[in-house]
Every structure is written in C-alpha cells, then in structure tokens.
Short mmCIF file of C-alpha atoms and ligand atoms in Angstrom, two decimals:
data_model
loop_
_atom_site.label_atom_id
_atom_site.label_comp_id
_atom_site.label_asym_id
_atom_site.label_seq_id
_atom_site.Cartn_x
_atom_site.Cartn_y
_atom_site.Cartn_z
CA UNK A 1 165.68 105.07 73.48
CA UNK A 2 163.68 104.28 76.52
CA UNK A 3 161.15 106.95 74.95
CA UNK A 4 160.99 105.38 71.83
CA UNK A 5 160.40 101.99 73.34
CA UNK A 6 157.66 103.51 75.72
CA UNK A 7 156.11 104.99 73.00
CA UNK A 8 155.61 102.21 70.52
CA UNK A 9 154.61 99.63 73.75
CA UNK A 10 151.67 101.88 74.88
CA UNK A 11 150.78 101.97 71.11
CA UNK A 12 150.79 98.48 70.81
CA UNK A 13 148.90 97.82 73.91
CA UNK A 14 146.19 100.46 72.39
CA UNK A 15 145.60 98.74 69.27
CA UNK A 16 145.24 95.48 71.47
CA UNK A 17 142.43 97.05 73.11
CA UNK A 18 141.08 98.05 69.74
CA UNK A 19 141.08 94.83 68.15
CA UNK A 20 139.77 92.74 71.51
CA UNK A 21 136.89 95.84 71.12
CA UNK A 22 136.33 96.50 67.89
CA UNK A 23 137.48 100.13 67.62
CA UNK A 24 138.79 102.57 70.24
CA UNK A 25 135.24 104.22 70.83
CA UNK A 26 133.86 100.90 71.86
CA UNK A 27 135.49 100.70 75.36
CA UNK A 28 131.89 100.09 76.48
CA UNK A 29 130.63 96.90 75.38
CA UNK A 30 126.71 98.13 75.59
CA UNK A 31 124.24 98.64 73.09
CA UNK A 32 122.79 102.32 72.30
CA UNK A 33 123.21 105.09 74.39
CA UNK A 34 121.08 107.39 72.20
CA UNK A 35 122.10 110.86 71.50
CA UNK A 36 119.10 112.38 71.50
CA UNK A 37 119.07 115.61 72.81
CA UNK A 38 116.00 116.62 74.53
CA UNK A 39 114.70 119.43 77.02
CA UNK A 40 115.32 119.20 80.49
CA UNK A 41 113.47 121.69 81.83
CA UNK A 42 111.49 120.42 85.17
CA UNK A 43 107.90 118.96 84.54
CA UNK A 44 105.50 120.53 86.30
CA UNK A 45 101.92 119.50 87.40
CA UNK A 46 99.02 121.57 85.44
CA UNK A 47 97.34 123.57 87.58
CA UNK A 48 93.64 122.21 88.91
CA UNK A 49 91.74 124.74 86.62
CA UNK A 50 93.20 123.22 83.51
CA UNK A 51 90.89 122.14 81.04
CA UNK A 52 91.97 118.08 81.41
CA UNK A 53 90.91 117.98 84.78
CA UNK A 54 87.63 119.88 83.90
CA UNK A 55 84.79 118.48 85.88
CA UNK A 56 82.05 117.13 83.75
CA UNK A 57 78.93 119.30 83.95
CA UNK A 58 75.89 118.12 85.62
CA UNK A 59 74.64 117.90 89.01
CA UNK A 60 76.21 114.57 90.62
CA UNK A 61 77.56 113.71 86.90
CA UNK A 62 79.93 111.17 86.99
CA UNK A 63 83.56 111.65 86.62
CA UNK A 64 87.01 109.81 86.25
CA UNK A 65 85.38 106.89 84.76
CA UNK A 66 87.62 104.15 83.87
CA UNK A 67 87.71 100.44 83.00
CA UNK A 68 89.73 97.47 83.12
CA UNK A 69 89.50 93.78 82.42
CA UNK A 70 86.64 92.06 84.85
CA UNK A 71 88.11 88.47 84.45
CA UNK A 72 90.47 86.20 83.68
CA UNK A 73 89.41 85.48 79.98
CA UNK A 74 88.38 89.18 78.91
CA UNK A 75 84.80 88.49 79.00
CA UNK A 76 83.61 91.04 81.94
CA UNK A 77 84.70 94.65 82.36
CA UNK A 78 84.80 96.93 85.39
CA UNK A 79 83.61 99.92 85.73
CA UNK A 80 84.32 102.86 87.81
CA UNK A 81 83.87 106.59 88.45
CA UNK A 82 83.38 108.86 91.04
CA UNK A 83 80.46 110.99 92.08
CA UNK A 84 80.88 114.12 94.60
CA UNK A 85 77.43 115.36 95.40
CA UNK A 86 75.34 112.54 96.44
CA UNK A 87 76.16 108.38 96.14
CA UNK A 88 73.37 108.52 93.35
CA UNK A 89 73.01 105.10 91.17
CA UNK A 90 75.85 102.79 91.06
CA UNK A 91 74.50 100.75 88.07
CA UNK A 92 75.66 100.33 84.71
CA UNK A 93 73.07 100.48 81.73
CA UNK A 94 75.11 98.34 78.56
CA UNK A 95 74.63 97.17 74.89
CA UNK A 96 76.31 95.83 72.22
CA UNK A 97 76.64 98.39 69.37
CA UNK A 98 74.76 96.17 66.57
CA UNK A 99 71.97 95.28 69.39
CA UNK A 100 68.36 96.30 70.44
CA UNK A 101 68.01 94.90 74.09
CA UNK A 102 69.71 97.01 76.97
CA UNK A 103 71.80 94.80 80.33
CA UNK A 104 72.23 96.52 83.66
CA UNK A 105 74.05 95.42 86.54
CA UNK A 106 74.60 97.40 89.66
CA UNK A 107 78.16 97.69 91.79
CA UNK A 108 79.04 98.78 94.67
CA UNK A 109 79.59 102.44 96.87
CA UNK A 110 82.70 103.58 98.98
CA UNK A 111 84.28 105.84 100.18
CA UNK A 112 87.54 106.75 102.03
CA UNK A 113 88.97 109.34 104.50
CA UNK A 114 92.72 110.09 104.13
CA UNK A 115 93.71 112.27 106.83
CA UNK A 116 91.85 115.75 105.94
CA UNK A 117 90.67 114.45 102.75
CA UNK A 118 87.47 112.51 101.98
CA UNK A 119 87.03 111.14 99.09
CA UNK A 120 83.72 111.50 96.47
CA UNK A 121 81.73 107.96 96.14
CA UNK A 122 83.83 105.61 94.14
CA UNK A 123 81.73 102.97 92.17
CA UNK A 124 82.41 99.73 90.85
CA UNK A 125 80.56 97.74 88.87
CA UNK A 126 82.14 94.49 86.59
CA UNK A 127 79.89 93.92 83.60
CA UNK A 128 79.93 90.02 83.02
CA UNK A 129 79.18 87.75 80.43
CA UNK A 130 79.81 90.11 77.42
CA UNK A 131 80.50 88.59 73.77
CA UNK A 132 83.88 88.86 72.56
CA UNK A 133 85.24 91.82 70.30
CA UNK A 134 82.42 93.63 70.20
CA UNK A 135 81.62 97.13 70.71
CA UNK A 136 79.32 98.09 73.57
CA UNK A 137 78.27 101.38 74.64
CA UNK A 138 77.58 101.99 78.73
CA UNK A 139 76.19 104.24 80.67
CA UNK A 140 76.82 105.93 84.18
CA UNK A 141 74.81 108.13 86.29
CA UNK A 142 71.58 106.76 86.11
CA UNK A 143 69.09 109.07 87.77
CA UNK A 144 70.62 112.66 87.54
CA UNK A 145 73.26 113.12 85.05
CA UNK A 146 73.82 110.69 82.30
CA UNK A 147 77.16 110.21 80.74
CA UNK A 148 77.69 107.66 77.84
CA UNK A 149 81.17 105.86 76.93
CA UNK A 150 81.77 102.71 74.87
CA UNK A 151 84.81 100.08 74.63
CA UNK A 152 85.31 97.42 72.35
CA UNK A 153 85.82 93.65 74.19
CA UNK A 154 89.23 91.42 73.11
CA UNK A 155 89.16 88.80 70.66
CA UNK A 156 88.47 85.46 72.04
CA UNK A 157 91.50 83.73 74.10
CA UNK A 158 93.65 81.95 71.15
CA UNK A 159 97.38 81.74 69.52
CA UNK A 160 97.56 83.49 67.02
CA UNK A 161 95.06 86.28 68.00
CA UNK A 162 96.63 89.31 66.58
CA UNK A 163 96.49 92.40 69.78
CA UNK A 164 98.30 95.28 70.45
CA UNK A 165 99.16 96.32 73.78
CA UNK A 166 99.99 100.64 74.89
CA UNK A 167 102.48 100.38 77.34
CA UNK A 168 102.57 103.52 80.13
CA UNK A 169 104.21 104.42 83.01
CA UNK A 170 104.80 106.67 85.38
CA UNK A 171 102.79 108.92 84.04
CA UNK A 172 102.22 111.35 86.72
CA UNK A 173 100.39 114.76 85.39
CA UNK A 174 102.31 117.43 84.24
CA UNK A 175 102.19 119.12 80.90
CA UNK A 176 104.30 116.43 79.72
CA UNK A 177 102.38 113.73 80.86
CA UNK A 178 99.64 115.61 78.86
CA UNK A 179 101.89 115.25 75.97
CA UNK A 180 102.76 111.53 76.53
CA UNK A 181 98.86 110.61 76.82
CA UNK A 182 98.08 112.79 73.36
CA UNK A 183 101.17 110.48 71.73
CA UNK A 184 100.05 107.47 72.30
CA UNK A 185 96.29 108.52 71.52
CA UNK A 186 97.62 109.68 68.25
CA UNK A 187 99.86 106.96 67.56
CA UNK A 188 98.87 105.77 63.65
CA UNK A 189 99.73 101.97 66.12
CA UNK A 190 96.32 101.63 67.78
CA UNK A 191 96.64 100.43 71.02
CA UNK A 192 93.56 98.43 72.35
CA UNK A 193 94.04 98.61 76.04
CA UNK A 194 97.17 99.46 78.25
CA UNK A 195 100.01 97.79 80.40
CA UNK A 196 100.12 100.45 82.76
CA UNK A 197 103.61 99.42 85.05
CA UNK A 198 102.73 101.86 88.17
CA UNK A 199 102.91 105.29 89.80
CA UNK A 200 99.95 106.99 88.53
CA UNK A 201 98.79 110.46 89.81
CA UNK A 202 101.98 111.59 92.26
CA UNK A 203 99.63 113.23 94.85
CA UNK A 204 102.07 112.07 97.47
CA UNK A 205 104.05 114.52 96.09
CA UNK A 206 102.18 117.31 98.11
CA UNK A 207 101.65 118.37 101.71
CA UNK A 208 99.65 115.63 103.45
CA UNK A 209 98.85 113.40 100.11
CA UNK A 210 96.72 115.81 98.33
CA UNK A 211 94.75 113.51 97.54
CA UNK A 212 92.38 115.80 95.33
CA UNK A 213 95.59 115.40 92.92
CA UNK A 214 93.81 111.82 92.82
CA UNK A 215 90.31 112.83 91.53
CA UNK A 216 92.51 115.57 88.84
CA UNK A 217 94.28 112.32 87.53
CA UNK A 218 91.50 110.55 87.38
CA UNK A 219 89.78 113.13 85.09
CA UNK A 220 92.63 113.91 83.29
CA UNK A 221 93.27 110.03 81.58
CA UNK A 222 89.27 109.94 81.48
CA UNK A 223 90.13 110.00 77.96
CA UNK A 224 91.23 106.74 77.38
CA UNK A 225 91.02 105.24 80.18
CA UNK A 226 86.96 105.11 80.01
CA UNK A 227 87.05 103.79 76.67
CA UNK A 228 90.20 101.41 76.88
CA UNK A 229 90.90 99.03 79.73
CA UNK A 230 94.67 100.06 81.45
CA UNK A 231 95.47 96.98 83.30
CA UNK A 232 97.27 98.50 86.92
CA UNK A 233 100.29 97.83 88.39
CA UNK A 234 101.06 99.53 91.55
CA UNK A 235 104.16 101.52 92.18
CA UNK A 236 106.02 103.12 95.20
CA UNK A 237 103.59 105.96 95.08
CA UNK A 238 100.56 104.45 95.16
CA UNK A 239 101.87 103.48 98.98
CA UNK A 240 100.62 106.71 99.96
CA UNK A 241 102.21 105.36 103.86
CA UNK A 242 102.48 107.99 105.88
CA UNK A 243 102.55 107.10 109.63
CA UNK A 244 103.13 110.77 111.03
CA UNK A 245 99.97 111.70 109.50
CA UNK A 246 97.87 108.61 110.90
CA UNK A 247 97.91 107.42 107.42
CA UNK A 248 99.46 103.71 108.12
CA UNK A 249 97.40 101.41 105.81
CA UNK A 250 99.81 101.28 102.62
CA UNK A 251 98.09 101.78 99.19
CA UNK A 252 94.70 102.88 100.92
CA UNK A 253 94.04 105.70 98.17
CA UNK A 254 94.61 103.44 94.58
CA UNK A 255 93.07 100.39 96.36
CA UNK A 256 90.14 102.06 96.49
CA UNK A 257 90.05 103.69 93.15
CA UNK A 258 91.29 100.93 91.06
CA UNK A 259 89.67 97.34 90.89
CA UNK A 260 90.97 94.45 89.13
CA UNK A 261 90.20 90.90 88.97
CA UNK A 262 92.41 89.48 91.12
CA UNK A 263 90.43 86.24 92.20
CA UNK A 264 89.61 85.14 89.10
CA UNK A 265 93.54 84.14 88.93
CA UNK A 266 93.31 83.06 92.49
CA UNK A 267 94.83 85.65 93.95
CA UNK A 268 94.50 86.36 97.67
CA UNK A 269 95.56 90.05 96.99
CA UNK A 270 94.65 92.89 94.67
CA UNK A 271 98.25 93.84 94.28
CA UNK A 272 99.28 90.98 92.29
CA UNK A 273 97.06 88.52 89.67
CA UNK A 274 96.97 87.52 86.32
CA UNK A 275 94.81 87.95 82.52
CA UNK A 276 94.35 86.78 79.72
CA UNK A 277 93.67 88.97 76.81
CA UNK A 278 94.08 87.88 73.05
CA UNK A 279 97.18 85.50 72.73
CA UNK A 280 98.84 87.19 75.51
CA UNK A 281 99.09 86.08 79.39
CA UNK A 282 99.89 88.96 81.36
CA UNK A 283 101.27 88.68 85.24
CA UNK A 284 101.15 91.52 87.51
CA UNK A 285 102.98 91.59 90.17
CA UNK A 286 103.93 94.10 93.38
CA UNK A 287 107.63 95.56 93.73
CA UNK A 288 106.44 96.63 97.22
CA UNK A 289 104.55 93.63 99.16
CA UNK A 290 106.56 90.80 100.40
CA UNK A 291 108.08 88.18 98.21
CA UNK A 292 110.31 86.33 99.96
CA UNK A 293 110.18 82.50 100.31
CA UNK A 294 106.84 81.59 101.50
CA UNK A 295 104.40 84.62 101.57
CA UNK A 296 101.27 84.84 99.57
CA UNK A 297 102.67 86.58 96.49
CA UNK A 298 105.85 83.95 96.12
CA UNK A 299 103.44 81.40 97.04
CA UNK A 300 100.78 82.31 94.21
CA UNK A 301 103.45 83.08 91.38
CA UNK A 302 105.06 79.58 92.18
CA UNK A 303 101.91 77.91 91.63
CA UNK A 304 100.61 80.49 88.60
CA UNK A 305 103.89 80.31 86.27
CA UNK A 306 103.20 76.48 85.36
CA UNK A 307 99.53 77.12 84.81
CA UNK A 308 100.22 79.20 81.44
CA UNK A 309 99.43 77.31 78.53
CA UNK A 310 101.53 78.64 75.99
CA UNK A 311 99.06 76.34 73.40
CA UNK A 312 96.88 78.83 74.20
CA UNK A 313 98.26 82.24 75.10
CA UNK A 314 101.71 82.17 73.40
CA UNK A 315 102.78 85.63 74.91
CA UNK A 316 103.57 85.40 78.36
CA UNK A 317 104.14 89.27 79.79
CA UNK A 318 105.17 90.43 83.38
CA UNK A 319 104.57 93.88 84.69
CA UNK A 320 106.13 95.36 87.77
CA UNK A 321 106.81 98.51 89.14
CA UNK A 322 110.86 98.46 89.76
CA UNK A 323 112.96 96.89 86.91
CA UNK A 324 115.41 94.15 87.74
CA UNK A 325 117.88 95.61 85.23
CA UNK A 326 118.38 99.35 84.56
CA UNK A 327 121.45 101.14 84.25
CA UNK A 328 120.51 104.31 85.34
CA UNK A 329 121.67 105.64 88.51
CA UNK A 330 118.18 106.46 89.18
CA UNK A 331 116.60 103.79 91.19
CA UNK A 332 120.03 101.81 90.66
CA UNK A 333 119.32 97.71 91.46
CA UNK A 334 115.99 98.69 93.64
CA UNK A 335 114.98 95.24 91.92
CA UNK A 336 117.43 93.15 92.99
CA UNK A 337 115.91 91.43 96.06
CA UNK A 338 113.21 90.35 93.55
CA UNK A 339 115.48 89.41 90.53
CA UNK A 340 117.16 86.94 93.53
CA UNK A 341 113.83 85.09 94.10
CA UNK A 342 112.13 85.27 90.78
CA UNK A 343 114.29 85.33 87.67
CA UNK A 344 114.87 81.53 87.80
CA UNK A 345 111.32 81.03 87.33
CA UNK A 346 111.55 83.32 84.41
CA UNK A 347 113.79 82.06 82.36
CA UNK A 348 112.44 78.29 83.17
CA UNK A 349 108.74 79.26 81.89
CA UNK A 350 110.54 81.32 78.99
CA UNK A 351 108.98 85.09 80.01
CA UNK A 352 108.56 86.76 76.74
CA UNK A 353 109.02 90.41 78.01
CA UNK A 354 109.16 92.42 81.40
CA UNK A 355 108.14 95.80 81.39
CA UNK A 356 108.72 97.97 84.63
CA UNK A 357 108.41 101.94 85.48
CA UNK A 358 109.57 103.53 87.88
CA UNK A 359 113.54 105.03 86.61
CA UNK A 360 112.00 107.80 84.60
CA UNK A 361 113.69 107.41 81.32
CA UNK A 362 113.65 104.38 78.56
CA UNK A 363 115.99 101.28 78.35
CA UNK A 364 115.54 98.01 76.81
CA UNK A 365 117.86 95.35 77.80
CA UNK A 366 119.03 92.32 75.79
CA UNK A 367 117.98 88.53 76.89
CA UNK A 368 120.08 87.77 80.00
CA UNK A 369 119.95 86.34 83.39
CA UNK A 370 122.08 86.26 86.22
CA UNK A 371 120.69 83.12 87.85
CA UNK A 372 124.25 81.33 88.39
CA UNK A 373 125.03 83.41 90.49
CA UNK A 374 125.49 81.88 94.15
CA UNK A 375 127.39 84.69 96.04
CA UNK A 376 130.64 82.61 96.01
CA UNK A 377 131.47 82.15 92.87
CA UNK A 378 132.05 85.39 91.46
CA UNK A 379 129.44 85.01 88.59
CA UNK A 380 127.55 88.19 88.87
CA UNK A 381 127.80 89.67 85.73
CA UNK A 382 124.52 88.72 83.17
CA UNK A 383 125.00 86.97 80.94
CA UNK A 384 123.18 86.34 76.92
CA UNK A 385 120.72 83.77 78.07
CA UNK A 386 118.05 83.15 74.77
CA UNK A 387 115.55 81.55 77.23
CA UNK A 388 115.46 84.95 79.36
CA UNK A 389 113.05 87.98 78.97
CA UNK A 390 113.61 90.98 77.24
CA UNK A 391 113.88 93.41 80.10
CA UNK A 392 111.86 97.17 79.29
CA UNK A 393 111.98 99.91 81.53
CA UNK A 394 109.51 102.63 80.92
CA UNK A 395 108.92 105.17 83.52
CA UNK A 396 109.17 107.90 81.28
CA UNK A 397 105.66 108.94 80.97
CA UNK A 398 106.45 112.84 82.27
CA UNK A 399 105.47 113.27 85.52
CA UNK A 400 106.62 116.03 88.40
CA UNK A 401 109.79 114.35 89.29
CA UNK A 402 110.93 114.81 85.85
CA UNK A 403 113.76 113.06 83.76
CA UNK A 404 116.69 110.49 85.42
CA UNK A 405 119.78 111.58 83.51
CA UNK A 406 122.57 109.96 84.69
CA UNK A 407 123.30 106.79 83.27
CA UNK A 408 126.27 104.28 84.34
CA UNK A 409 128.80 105.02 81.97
CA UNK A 410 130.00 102.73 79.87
CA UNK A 411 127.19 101.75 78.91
CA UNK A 412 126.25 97.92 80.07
CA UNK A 413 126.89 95.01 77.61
CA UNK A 414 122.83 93.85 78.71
CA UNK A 415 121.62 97.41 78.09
CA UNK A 416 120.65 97.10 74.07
CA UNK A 417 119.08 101.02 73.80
CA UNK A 418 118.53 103.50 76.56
CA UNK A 419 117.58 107.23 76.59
CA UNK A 420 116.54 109.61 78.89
CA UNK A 421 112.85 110.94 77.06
CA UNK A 422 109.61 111.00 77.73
CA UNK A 423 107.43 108.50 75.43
CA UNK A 424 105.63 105.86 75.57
CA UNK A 425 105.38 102.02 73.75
CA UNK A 426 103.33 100.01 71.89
CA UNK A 427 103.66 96.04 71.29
CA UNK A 428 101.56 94.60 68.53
CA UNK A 429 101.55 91.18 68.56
CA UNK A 430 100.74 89.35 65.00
CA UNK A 431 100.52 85.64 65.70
CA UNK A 432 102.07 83.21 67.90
CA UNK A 433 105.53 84.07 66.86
CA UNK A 434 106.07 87.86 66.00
CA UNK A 435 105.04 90.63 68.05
CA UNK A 436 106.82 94.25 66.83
CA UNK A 437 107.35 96.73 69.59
CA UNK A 438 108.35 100.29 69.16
CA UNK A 439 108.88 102.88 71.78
CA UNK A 440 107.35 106.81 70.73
CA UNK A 441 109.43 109.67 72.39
CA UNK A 442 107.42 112.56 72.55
CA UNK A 443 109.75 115.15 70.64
CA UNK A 444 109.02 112.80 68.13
CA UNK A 445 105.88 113.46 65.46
CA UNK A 446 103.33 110.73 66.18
CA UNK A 447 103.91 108.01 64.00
CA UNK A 448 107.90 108.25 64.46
CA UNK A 449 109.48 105.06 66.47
CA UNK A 450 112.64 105.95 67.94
CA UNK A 451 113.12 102.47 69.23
CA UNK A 452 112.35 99.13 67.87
CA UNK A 453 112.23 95.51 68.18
CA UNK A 454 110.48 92.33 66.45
CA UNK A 455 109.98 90.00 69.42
CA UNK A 456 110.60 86.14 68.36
CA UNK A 457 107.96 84.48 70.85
CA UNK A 458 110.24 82.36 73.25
CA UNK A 459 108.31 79.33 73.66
CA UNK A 460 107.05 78.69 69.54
CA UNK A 461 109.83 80.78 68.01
CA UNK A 462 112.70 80.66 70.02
CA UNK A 463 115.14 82.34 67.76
CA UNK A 464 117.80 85.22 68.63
CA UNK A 465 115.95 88.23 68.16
CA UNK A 466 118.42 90.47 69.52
CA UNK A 467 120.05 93.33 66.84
CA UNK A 468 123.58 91.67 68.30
CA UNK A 469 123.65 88.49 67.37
CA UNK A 470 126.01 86.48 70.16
FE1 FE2 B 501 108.22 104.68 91.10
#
C-alpha cells in the first residue's frame, strides 16, 4: 500500500513539473544549446614561414597595412603599415577611382622596444576630407617599394542607410583563425568593414611577448584589413603587462600598432571612443581600464550616451572585450563589475546590441537586464526587459587557446542560442528598423547561417524580436 501510494505521488509530482515546464526535457528554461558536433582538436598557431604571413617582396616594402575609420562621421581613413629596413616615406598617395587628380598627405614614424624586441617603423597617416561611398585607391611606400590597396568610404551619416557590419573576435592565428578570416571573406553577406571586439594576435602567448607574433598577425589579416576598415576593441591580451620583464606600461604593443579616432568623440583615451558609420553609432569601450564612478571612461560614456541622435543614426552598437552575460564557465561573470555601473545606462538609451569576445565560443542572449538588483533584495536573476540590448558573445574566431566547452548546464532562461564553434557574424542593417544578423560557423559551407536573428531597432521599432515571445 505505502508503495502504491509512493508510487503514484512521485508520478504526480512529475507530471507537475511537466506541465509548469512544458515537457520533461525542458527542466532548463534556456533557449538553444546547439548540438552541433564539432572538432576539438587544439588550435595551433601556423608556423612563421607560412604563406599568410609571407613578407611582401621589395626592399623596405611595406607590410601589415591596415585601415580604420579616421573620424567621427566616416569621412577620413587611417592608414598604417610597417616598414623593417629603413623609416622610408610615411605618406599616402590617394584617388578616387572615377578621378584624374592624385591627394597626398604624410603621417607620422614610431617605433617601440618591448623588452628584447624592437619593433619595424609603424606609420600612420589619416586621409581626411574624402567624399562619401566612393572607391579610392592608395598607395604606400613612396620612394622604394610601392604597394597599392583601395577601400570603398561609407554612405553618408543617415537613418535608413542600409550597411552591413563583419563582426570578429578573438581571432588569434592559428589554422583556424585562417579558416574563420577565409569565411567571412567568402561570405555571399558582404561585410563592408568590421566590429572587431578584442584580442587580436596572442603573442603574449609566448616566452617574453614574442612580439614578432605581432608583425605575423599583422600580415596575416593584411587581407582585409587593408582594404576594409576593422574598428578595434582591445582585449585582455592586448595588455601585454608584464612587470618581471620591465614591461609595465599596459597595452604598449597594440597602442602603437593600431590608431583610431578617439578625439573626434572627445575621448581623452585611445581605449575607448565612439563612430559613426552609415545609420549605425558604434561605442567602444575598454573591459580593462577603470570604470568606476568618476574616472575618465565612466565620465566620457555618461556624457556620450545622451549625445546619440537616434534621428540620425538609428543603430546604436557597443563593443567590449568581456561580455556581461555568458554562460560559459569560461570567463564566467568577468563582466560583472561593468554590467553594475553601466547596464542602467543601457537600457535607458535603448542599446540595440552588445557584442563582446573574449569566452571563445558563440552565445546570443535574449533582451534582459538585471538593473533592480540592489544586493538586498534578492532580485538577481535577469529578467525579459524589451528596452535592453541583445547581448552577443563572439570570441570564437580560432585562436591558440582553442574552444571553451563547458557550458552551465541547464542552460540559462537569458541564453537564446549558444555553441561552442568557431565562426564569425555578420549584421546587415536595412533601414531604420530591421537589421538581420546571422552568425557563420566555420564547419559550415560559406553561405550557411547557423544562427539567426532580425533585429527590431529599439528606439523606431520597438517590437519583441525575440524567437520566444514573453
Ligand atoms: Fe580575451
């Protein structure tokens, strides 16, 4: 009897459960844990006599040229490379494709010393006062070796200005980071320039920095990176600190390297500043420089966040390096001092979408926030919040650390899709409303999406967009 009665009570609790869950597999209330099953074999670096890091030929020819937005409006490009044998010329010779007349402008020299390691001449040079979407070729390496590149300028600041973003991260460069690169060059979704959310080459992975792993990455995303701008976020490796080496000044190496116009958004500090490019307002800001209650970088995004005009860049986008809301063990709630001080502000000014590197795998969250939390009243669990960003994490460009596995199980009711693959995104935004985003895994043949979204913008569109409506 007492059997019996045990028996049919523990059913009847179970089918309780079911109901309140919707099925007995759904004891997690999260979104997608994909199945996907991918190799997990360890990425490793290619070695230096690979043919992507192949120095161009040429006595003092330049190499790892890159570009990046110049301004805040996307009328003025920088350009940089390196050269190893001499400084040589540090101008830029430039003209619009469909023109006869030739500009030049001339930049500026450096160099650096990082412990046993000194660096080539780094040049930088910001081409102003181009015309909007137009196609310009430029040259480098006036006087000895001439190399030729071209990019094509963004549509003039406005609404409904159709763009479409790459988003990388993380990126490192292994084989697989090879692969990710080829993916998103091949992507049938064209990509005009890219979000890139931090950690770039991994040379702090070696003995002392090996900071020649710099000048290899450098060559190796030559590719795109001379013909696209990447807009730069910096991440825990681009620290490079290293005190029992003498190396003490954090981010010495990518400071360096990588210029971006941070006081045209009146910025004191490289680390953090703002663009606009198309319809979209991007904010870039530093996981690893202080943000607490009065220092330059709170101070700055207090006074930037009320300054977007969402009448004329409907898309407002914030990069960062470590992700307020992952579910990964990996870098588990690394973000959270940040999320404390900031998220307020982003639901207030309606954040469209935050994309962040660092866990090496893929997860996109629903819209939630955690902002009533006050440490006493026990609400600290996120909740659906339709004015709050879509949270993206996408550190799963393939580099030398290789894949973060092990996910907090059950899944998280915020987490809407999360897999452990390399891959990279694209967001192409159509007018002030819609914006589709997809995320490419690399297993995947180039035009696959294993991941999507249509983005309703928050501020003109304010719908659910989520796959669960709540
Ligand atoms: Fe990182």
């Amino acid at each position: 009897m007492g059997f019996y009665f045990c028996k049919y009570f523990l059913i009847a609790i179970l089918w309780v459960l079911a109901l309140e869950n919707g099925g007995f597999f759904l004891l997690s209330n999260g979104g997608i844990t994909s199945t996907f099953v991918r190799n997990e074999e360890k990425s490793i670096d290619m070695p230096f006599d690979s043919d992507v890091f192949k120095v161009p030929p040429g006595y003092n020819a330049p190499q790892q040229v890159h570009i990046t937005q110049g301004d805040h409006e996307g009328k003025a490009m920088i350009v940089s490379w390196v050269t190893v044998d001499e400084p040589g010329s540090s101008t830029v010779v430039y003209w619009p494709q469909d023109g006869t007349k030739k500009d030049q402008t001339t930049g500026q020299i450096s160099t650096y010393k990082y412990y046993n390691y000194t660096s080539g001449y780094i040049h930088h040079c910001t081409l102003n006062n181009l015309e909007y979407n137009t196609k310009y070729y430029y040259e480098v390496g006036i006087g000895h070796t001439i190399r030729t590149f071209w990019f094509v300028t963004p549509p003039e600041v406005g609404p409904d200005v159709p763009y479409t973003f790459g988003i990388i991260g993380d990126l490192g460069q292994t084989y697989d980071s090879n692969i990710t690169l080829t993916h998103y060059e091949m992507n049938p979704v064209k990509g005009e320039s890219v979000l890139y959310v931090g950690d770039l080459s991994y040379a702090d992975h070696y003995p002392l920095h090996d900071n020649r792993r710099w000048d290899s990455w450098g060559r190796f995303v030559e590719r795109s990176v001379a013909y696209q701008p990447w807009i730069w976020t910096a991440g825990n490796h681009e620290l490079d600190y290293s005190p029992l080496i003498g190396e003490n000044k954090p981010f010495k190496p990518f400071l360096h390297r990588y210029h971006v116009p941070f006081q045209a958004s009146g910025s004191t500090e490289p680390l953090w500043y703002s663009i606009k490019r198309a319809s979209a307002y991007i904010i870039v800001l530093s996981s690893y420089s202080a943000y607490s209650t009065y220092t330059p970088q709170y101070m700055w995004l207090m006074e930037e966040l009320p300054k977007v005009n969402r009448s004329e860049t409907p898309w407002l986008i914030v990069l960062m390096h470590s992700p307020w809301y992952n579910s990964n063990t990996y870098h588990y709630m690394e973000g959270e001092t940040m999320r404390v001080m900031f998220e307020s502000w982003f639901v207030q000014y309606k954040v469209d979408v935050v994309f962040a590197g660092h866990v090496h795998a893929y997860e996109r969250s629903e819209r939630i926030s955690n902002i009533a939390y006050n440490i006493v009243n026990g609400e600290c669990t996120p909740v659906h919040d339709q004015n709050a960003p879509v949270y993206i994490t996408i550190g799963d460009g393939g580099n030398i650390e290789g894949l973060a596995t092990d996910m907090m199980d059950p899944q998280p009711k915020y987490s809407a899709f999360r897999e452990a693959s390399f891959g990279h995104a694209t967001m192409a935004i159509k007018n002030r409303t819609h914006a589709y985003y997809s995320w490419h895994r690399n297993a995947d043949g180039y035009a696959v999406k294993s991941d999507s979204m249509v983005f309703y913008n928050r501020y003109w569109y304010p719908k659910n967009d989520s796959a669960i409506q709540t």
